[in-house]
Short mmCIF file of C-alpha atoms and ligand atoms in Angstrom, two decimals:
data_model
loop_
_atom_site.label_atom_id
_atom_site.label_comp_id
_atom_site.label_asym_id
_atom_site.label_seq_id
_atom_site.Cartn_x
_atom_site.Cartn_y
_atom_site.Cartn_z
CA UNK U 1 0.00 0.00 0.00
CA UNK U 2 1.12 3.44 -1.09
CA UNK U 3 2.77 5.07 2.22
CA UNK U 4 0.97 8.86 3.55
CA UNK U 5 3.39 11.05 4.93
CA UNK U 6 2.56 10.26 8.34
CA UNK U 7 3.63 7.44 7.83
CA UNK U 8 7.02 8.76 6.39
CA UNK U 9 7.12 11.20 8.72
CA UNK U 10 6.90 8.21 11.93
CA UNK U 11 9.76 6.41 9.78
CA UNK U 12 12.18 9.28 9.70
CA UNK U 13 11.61 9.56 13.47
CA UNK U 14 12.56 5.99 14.01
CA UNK U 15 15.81 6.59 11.60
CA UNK U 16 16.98 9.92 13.76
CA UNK U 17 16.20 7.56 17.11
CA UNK U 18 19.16 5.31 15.54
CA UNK U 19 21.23 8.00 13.66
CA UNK U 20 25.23 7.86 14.54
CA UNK U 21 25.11 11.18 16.49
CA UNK U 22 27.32 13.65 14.48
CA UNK U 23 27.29 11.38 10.86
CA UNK U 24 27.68 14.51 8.74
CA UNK U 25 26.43 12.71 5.05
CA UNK U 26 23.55 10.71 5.42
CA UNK U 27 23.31 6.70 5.47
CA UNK U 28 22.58 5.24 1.98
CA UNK U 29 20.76 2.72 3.56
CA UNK U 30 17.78 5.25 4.47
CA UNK U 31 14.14 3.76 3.58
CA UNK U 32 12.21 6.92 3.77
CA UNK U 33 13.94 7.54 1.05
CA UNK U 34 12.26 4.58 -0.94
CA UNK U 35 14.87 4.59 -4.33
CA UNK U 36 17.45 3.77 -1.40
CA UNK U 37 16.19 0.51 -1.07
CA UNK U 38 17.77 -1.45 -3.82
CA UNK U 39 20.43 1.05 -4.31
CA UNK U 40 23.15 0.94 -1.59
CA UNK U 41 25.93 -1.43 -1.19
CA UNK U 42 25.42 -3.88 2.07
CA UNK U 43 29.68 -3.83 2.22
CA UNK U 44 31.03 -2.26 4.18
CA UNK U 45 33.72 0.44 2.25
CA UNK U 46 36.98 -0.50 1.47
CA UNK U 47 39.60 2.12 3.38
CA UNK U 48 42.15 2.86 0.81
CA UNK U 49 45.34 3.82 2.90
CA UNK U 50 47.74 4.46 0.03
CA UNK U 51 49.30 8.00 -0.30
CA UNK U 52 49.85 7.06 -4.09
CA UNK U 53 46.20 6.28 -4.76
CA UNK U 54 45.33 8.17 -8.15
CA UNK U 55 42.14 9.68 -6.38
CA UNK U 56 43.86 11.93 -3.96
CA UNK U 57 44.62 14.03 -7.35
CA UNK U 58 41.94 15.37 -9.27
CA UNK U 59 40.34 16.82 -12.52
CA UNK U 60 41.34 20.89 -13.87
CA UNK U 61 38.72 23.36 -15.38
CA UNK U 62 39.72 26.51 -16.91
CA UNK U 63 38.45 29.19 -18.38
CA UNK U 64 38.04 27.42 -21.81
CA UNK U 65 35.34 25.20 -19.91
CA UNK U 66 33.01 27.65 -18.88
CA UNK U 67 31.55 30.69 -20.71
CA UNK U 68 31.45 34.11 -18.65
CA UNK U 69 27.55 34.01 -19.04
CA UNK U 70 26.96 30.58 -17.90
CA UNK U 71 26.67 31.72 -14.38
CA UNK U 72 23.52 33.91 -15.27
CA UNK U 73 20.98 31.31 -15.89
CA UNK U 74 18.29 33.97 -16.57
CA UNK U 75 20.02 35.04 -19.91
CA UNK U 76 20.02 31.88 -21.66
CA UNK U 77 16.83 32.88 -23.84
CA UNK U 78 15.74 35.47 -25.56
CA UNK U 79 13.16 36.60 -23.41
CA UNK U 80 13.40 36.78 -19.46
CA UNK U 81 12.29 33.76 -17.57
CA UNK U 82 9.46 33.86 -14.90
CA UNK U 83 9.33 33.71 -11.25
CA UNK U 84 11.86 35.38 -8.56
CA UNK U 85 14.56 36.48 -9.48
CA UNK U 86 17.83 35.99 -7.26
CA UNK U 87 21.51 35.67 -6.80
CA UNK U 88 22.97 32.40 -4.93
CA UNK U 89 27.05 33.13 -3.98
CA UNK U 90 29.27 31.68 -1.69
CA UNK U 91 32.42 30.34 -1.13
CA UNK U 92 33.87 27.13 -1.90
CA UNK U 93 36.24 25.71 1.26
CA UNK U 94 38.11 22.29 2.21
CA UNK U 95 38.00 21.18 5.86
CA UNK U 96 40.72 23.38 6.88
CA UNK U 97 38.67 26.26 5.46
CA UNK U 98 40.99 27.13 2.31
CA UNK U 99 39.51 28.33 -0.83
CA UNK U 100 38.96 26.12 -3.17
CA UNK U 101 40.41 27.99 -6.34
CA UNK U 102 39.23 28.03 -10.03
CA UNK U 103 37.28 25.18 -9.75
CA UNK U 104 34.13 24.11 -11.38
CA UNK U 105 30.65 24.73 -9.83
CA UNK U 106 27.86 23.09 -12.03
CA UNK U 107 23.81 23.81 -11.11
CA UNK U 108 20.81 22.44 -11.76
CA UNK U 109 17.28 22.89 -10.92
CA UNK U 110 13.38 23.50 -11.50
CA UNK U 111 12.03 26.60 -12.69
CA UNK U 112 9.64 28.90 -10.72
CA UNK U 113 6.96 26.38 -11.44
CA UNK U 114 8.43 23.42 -9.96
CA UNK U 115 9.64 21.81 -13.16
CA UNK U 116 12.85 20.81 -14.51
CA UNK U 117 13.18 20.97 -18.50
CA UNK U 118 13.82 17.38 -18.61
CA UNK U 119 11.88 15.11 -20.49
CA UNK U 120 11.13 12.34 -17.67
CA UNK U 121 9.33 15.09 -15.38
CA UNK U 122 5.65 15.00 -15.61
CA UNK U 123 4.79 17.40 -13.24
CA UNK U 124 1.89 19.05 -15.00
CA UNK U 125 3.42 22.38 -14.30
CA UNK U 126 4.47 24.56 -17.03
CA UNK U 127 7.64 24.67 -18.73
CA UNK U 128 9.22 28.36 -19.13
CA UNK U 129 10.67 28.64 -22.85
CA UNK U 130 12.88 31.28 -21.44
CA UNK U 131 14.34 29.06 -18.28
CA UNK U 132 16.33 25.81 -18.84
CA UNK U 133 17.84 25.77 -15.18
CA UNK U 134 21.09 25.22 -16.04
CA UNK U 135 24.89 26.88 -15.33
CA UNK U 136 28.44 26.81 -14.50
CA UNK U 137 31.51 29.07 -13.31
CA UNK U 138 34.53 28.57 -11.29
CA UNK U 139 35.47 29.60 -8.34
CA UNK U 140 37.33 32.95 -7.82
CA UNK U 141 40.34 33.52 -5.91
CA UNK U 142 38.74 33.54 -2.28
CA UNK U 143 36.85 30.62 -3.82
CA UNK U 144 33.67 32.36 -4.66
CA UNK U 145 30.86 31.06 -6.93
CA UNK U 146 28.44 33.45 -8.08
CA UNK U 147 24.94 32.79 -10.20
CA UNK U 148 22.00 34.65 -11.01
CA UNK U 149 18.53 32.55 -11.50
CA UNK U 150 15.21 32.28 -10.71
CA UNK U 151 13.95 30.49 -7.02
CA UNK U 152 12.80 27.45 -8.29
CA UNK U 153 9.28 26.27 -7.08
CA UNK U 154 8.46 22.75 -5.17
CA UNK U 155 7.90 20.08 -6.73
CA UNK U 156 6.12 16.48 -6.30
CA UNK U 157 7.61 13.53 -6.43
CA UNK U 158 6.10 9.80 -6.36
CA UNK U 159 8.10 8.58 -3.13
CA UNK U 160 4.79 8.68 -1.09
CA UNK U 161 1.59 10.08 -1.20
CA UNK U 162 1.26 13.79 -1.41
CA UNK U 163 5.38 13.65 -1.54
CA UNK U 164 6.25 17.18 -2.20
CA UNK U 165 10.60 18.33 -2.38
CA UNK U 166 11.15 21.65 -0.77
CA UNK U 167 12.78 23.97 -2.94
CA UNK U 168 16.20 23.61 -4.05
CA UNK U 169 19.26 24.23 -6.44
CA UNK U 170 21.07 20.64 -7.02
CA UNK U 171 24.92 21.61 -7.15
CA UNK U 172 28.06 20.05 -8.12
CA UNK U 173 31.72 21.02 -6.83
CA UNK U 174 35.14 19.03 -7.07
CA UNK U 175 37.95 19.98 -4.92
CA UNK U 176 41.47 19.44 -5.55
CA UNK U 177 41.21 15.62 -5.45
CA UNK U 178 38.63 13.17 -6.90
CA UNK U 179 38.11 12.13 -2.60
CA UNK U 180 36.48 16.07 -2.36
CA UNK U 181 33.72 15.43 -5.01
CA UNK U 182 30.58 16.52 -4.03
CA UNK U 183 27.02 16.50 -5.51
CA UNK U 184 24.42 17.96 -3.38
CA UNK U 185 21.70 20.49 -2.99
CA UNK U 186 20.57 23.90 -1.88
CA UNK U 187 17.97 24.43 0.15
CA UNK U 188 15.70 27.83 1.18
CA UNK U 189 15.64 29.02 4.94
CA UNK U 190 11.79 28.83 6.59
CA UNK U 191 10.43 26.09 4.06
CA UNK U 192 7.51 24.33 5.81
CA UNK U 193 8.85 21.20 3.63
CA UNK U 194 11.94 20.54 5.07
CA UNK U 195 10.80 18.59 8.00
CA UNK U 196 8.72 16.44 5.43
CA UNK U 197 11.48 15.48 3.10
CA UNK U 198 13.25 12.33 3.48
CA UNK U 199 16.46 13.65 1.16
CA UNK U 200 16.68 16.24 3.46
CA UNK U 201 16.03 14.36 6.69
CA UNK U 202 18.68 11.93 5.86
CA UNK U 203 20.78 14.40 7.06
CA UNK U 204 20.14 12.98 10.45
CA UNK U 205 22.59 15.94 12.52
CA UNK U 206 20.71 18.97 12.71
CA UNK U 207 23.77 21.16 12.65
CA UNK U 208 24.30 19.02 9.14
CA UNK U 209 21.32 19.73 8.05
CA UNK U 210 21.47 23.26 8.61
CA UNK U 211 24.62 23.53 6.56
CA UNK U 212 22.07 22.48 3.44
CA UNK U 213 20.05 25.70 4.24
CA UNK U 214 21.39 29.17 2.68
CA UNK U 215 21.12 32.42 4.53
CA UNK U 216 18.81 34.94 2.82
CA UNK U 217 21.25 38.31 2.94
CA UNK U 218 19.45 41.53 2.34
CA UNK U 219 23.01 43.20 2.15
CA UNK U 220 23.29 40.71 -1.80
CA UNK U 221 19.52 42.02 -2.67
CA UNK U 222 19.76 44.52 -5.41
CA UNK U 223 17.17 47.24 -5.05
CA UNK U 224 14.80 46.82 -7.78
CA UNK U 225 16.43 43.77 -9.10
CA UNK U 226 16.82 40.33 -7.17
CA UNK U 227 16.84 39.22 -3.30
CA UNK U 228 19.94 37.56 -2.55
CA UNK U 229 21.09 34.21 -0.98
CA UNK U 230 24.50 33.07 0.63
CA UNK U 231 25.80 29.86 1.00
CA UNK U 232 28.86 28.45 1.71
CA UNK U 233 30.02 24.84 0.88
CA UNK U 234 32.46 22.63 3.03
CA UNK U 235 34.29 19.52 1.14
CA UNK U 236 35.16 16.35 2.72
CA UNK U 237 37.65 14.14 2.29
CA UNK U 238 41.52 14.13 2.03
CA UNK U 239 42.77 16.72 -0.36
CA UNK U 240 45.83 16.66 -2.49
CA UNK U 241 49.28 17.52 -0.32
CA UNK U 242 51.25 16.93 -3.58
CA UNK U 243 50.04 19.62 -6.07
CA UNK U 244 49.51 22.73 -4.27
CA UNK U 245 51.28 24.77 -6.74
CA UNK U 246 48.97 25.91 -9.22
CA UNK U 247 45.90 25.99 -7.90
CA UNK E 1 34.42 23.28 9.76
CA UNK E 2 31.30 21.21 9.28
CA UNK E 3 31.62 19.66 6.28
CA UNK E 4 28.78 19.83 3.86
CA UNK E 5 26.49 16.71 3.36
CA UNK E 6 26.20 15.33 0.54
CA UNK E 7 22.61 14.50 -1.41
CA UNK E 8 21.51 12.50 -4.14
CA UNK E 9 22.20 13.81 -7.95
CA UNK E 10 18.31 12.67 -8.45
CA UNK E 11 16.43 11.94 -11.58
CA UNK E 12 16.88 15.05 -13.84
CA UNK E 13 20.80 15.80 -13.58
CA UNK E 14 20.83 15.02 -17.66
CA UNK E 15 20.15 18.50 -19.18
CA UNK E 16 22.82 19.50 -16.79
CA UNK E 17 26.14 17.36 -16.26
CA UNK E 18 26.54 15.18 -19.15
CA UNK E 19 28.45 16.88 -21.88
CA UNK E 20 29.17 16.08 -25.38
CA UNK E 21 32.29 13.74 -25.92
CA UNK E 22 32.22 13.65 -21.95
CA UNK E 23 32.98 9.76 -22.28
CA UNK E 24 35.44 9.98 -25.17
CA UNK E 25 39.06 10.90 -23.23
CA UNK E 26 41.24 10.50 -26.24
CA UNK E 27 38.55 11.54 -29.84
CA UNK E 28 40.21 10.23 -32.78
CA UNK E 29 43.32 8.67 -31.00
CA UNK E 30 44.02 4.97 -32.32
CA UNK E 31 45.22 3.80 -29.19
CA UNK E 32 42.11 4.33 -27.21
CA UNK E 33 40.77 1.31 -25.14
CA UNK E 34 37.44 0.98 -24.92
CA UNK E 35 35.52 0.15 -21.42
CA UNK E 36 31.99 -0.32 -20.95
CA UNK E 37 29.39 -2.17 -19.28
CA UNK E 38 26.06 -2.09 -16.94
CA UNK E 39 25.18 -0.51 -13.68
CA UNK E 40 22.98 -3.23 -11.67
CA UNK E 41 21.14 -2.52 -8.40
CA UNK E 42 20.12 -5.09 -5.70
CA UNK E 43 17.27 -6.86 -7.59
CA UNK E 44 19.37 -7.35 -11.08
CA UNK E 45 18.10 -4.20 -13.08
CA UNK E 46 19.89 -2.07 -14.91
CA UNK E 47 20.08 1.13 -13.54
CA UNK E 48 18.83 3.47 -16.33
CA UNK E 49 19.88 7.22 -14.38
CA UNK E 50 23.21 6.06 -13.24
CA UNK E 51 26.53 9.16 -13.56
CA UNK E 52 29.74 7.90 -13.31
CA UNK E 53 32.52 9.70 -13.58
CA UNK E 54 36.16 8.68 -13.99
CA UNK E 55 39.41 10.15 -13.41
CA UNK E 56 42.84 8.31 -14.51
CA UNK E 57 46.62 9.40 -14.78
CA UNK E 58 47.73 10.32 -18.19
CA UNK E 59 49.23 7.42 -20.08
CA UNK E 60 52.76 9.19 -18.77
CA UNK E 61 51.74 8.94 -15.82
CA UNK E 62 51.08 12.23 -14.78
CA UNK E 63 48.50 13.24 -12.28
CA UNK E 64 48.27 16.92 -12.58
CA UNK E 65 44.87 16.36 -15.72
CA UNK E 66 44.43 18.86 -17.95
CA UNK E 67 42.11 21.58 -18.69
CA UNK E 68 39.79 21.67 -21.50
CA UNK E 69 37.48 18.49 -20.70
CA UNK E 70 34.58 20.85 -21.28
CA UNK E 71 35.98 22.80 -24.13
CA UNK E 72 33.40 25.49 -25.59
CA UNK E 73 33.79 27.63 -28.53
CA UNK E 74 33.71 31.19 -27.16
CA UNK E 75 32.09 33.14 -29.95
CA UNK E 76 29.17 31.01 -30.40
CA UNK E 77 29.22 29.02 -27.05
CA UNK E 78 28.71 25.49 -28.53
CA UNK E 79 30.72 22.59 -26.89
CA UNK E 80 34.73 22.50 -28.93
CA UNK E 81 34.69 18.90 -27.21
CA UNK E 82 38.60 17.88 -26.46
CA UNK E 83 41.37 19.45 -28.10
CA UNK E 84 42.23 15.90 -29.05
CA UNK E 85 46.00 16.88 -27.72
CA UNK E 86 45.62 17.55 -24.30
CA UNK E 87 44.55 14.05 -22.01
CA UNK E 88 42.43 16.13 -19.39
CA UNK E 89 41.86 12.33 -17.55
CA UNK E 90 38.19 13.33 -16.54
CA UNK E 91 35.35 11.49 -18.33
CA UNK E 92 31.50 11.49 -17.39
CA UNK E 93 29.06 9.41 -18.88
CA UNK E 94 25.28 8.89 -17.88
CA UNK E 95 23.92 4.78 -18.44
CA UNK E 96 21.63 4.81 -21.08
CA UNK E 97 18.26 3.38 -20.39
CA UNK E 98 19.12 0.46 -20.50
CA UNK E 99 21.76 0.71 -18.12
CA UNK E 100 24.51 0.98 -20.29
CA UNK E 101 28.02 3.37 -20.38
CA UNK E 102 31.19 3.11 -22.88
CA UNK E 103 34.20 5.28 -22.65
CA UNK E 104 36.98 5.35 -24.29
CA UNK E 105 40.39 6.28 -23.14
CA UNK E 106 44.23 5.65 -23.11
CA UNK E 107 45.89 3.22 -20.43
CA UNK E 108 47.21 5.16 -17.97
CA UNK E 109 50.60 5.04 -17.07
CA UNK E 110 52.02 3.87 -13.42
CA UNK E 111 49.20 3.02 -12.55
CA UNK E 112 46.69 -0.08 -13.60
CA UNK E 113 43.43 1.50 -12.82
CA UNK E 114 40.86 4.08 -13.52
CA UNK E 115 38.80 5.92 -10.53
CA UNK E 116 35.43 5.87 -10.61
CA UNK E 117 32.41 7.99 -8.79
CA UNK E 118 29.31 6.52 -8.93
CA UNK E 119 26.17 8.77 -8.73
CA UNK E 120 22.04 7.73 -9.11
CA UNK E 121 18.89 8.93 -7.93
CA UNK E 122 18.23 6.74 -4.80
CA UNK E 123 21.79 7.17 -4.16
CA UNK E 124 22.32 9.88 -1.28
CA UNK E 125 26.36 9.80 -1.36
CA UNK E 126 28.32 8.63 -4.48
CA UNK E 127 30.21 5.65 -4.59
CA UNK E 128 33.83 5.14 -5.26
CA UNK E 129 35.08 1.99 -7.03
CA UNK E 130 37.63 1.07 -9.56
CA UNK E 131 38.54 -0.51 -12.96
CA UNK E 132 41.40 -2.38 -12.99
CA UNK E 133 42.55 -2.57 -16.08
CA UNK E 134 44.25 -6.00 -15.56
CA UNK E 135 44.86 -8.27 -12.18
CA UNK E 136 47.35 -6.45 -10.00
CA UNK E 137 49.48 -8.77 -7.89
CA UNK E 138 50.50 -6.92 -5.07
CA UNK E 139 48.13 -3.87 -5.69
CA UNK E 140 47.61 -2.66 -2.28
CA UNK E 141 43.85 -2.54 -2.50
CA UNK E 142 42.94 -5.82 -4.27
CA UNK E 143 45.57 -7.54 -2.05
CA UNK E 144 43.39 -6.86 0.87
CA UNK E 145 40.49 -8.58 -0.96
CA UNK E 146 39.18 -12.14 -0.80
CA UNK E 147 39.75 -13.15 -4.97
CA UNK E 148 35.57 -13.04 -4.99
CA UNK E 149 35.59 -9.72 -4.05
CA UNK E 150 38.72 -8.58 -6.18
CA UNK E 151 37.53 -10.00 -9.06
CA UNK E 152 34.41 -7.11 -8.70
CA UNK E 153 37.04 -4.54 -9.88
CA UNK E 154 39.14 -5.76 -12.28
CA UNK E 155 37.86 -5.65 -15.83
CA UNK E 156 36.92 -8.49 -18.30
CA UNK E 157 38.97 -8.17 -21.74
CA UNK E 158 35.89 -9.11 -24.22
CA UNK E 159 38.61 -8.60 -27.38
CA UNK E 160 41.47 -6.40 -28.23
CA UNK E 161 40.83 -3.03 -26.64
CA UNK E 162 37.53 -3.79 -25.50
CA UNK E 163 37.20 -4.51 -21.62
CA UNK E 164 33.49 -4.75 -19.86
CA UNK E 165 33.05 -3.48 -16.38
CA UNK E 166 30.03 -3.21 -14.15
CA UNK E 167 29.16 -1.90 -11.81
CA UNK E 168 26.54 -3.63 -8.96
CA UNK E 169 25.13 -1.54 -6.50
CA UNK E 170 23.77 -4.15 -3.83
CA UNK E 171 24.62 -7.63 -3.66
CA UNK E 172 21.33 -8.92 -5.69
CA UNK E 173 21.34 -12.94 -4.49
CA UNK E 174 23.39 -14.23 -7.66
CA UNK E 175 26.39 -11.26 -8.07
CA UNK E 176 28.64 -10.10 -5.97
CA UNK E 177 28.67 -6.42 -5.23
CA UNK E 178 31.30 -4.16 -6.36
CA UNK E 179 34.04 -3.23 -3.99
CA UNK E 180 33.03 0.52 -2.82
CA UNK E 181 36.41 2.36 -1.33
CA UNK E 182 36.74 5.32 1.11
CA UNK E 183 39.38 7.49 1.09
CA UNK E 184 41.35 8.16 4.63
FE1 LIG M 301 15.56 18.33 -7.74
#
């Protein structure tokens, strides 16, 4: 039988009343989340201990990657796309809380309506000729990431009944080794969603969770223009000792 | 500093990550290899919204990459694809929907694998694994392994330059499931 949220929401409970206190990513083995199910490895990891390993290096964008307009997703069209407009920046940092220079920041995400323009969503929302919800840039000096776009709506999904995602920006970021790579996604302060979403809520540490949320920032609104968002992103994992130079 | 967590890619990454000749590391070079095979999850199926991405020495050895893996043509913004000289070592390739990837790429030199970061809707961290390009004796990682499990990572030569590799997300009562490493 098709679960209610209630019933999700009971089932997140019961995963929080087990949840490794301080487990910063959440456990791929999470059943709220129902596409979990047949998806995680029952393994445990392998710990790879070898300073050689190829993975503690990493992959190099440059400016021949990335076009200087890419990070304005609301002049992709000719005309301008609907909805809110806004401006997401932040800084990109490794544990240690070093820039993470002139790497690549890649977005994705619905449109003010809640849909993505990709041809497996059927959300009977409308599609906005003028949005495709798309961009890229790399990171600045102080490791900055800037983009311009539209607040994307919620959206429904088919994990549960009346299964609704908060709004959010999915984002990708490498670091200076393949071990930094992160995909993950931005989410709005004060969304009444949050507590309902089982991606979200598999982020069992609340101080975890939090990190997920940007800060609206009145300061970044432009007057007559956009409202303005700030978030900064943290990568795990060992970074490259090796290859400092240069980046 | 708290790290940030990390959250599935989802179902709709496609407009957004995979680019043209993303799986093609070497375009026109006649001493590309060619690797390919499934993504499986715990009941059998092929996963049809699997990303993987890979990232390999040069076949000098180097680690240092290259720029360029998402070359665009400034004046009209279209995708240059690869320069065709420079080995940038970074691939990404999406299964199709029936599961399947292929890249192609050069043997990298020093070392006899290729790294691999497995993402998928359903999937709220990626996975790392590897290709082995051939058994390793005395590779510190599959010398750890029981042969059962080592045998997950090292890729089956189907005929001259052609190797198949999949990749199983969940032990699904038949298969073994791929070795999945962490990084200390
Ligand atoms: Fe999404």
């Amino acid at each position: 039988m098709e679960s209610t949220q209630t019933d999700i929401d009971a089932e997140i409970a019961a995963a929080d009343a087990v949840a490794l206190p301080g487990r910063i990513h959440p456990d791929r083995d999470y059943p709220p989340y129902r596409s979990t199910v047949l998806r995680h490895p029952k393994q445990s990891l392998v710990v790879v201990r070898d300073p050689e390993a190829v993975e503690l290096s990493g992959p190099v964008f440059g400016v021949t990657d990335v076009l200087g307009h890419d990070a304005d997703l609301t002049r992709q069209h000719r005309g301008e796309p609907l909805g809110e407009r806004i401006t997401v920046t932040g800084r990109v940092l490794d544990r240690d809380g070093h820039p993470i220079r002139g790497q690549l920041v890649e977005v994705w995400q619905a449109n003010a309506a809640g849909r993505y323009a990709h041809g497996g969503d059927r959300h009977p929302a409308p599609l906005d000729p003028n949005f495709t919800g798309a961009g890229r840039c790399l990171t600045d000096d102080e490791g900055r990431y800037t983009f311009t776009t539209m607040r994307p709506g919620a959206y429904p999904w088919r994990n549960h009944r009346n299964a609704w995602r908060p709004a959010h920006i999915h984002f990708s970021l490498f670091g200076t080794a393949f071990t930094q790579r992160l995909v993950t996604q931005m989410y709005f302060p004060g969304d009444p969603l949050h507590a309902r979403d089982p991606i979200l809520r598999a982020v069992a540490d609340e101080k975890a969770r939090r990190r997920l949320i940007a800060d609206y920032d009145h300061d970044l609104s432009v007057p007559e223009w956009s409202l303005g968002y700030r978030w900064d992103i943290v990568l795990d994992g060992p970074a490259a000792t090796w290859i400092e130079e240069g980046r | 500093m708290t790290v940030t967590p990390s959250q599935t890619v989802g179902p709709f990454y496609g407009y957004a990550l995979p680019f043209p000749g993303g799986a093609d590391l070497a375009p026109g070079h006649p001493g590309a290899i060619t690797v390919h095979g499934y993504v499986y999850d715990g009941a059998g199926a092929p996963v049809p919204d699997a990303l993987l991405e890979f990232w390999q020495a040069g076949p000098d050895g180097s680690r240092a990459g290259a720029t360029g893996s998402m070359r665009r043509d400034p004046v009209t913004g279209a995708v240059a694809g690869r320069d065709g000289v420079a080995f940038t070592g970074f691939g990404r390739v999406a299964t199709d929907p029936d599961g399947h990837y292929t890249l192609r790429t050069l043997p990298p030199g020093g070392t006899p694998y290729l790294g691999v970061c497995v993402f998928a809707r359903g999937l709220l961290h990626h996975l790392y694994t590897r290709v082995y390009l051939e058994s390793s004796p005395g590779d510190p990682v599959l010398s750890g392994l029981t042969a059962e499990r080592a045998a997950t990572l090292i890729a089956t030569p189907e005929r001259p330059g052609v190797l198949r590799f999949d990749v199983r997300l969940q032990y699904d009562g038949t298969h073994e499931e791929t070795v999945f490493l962490a990084f200390e």
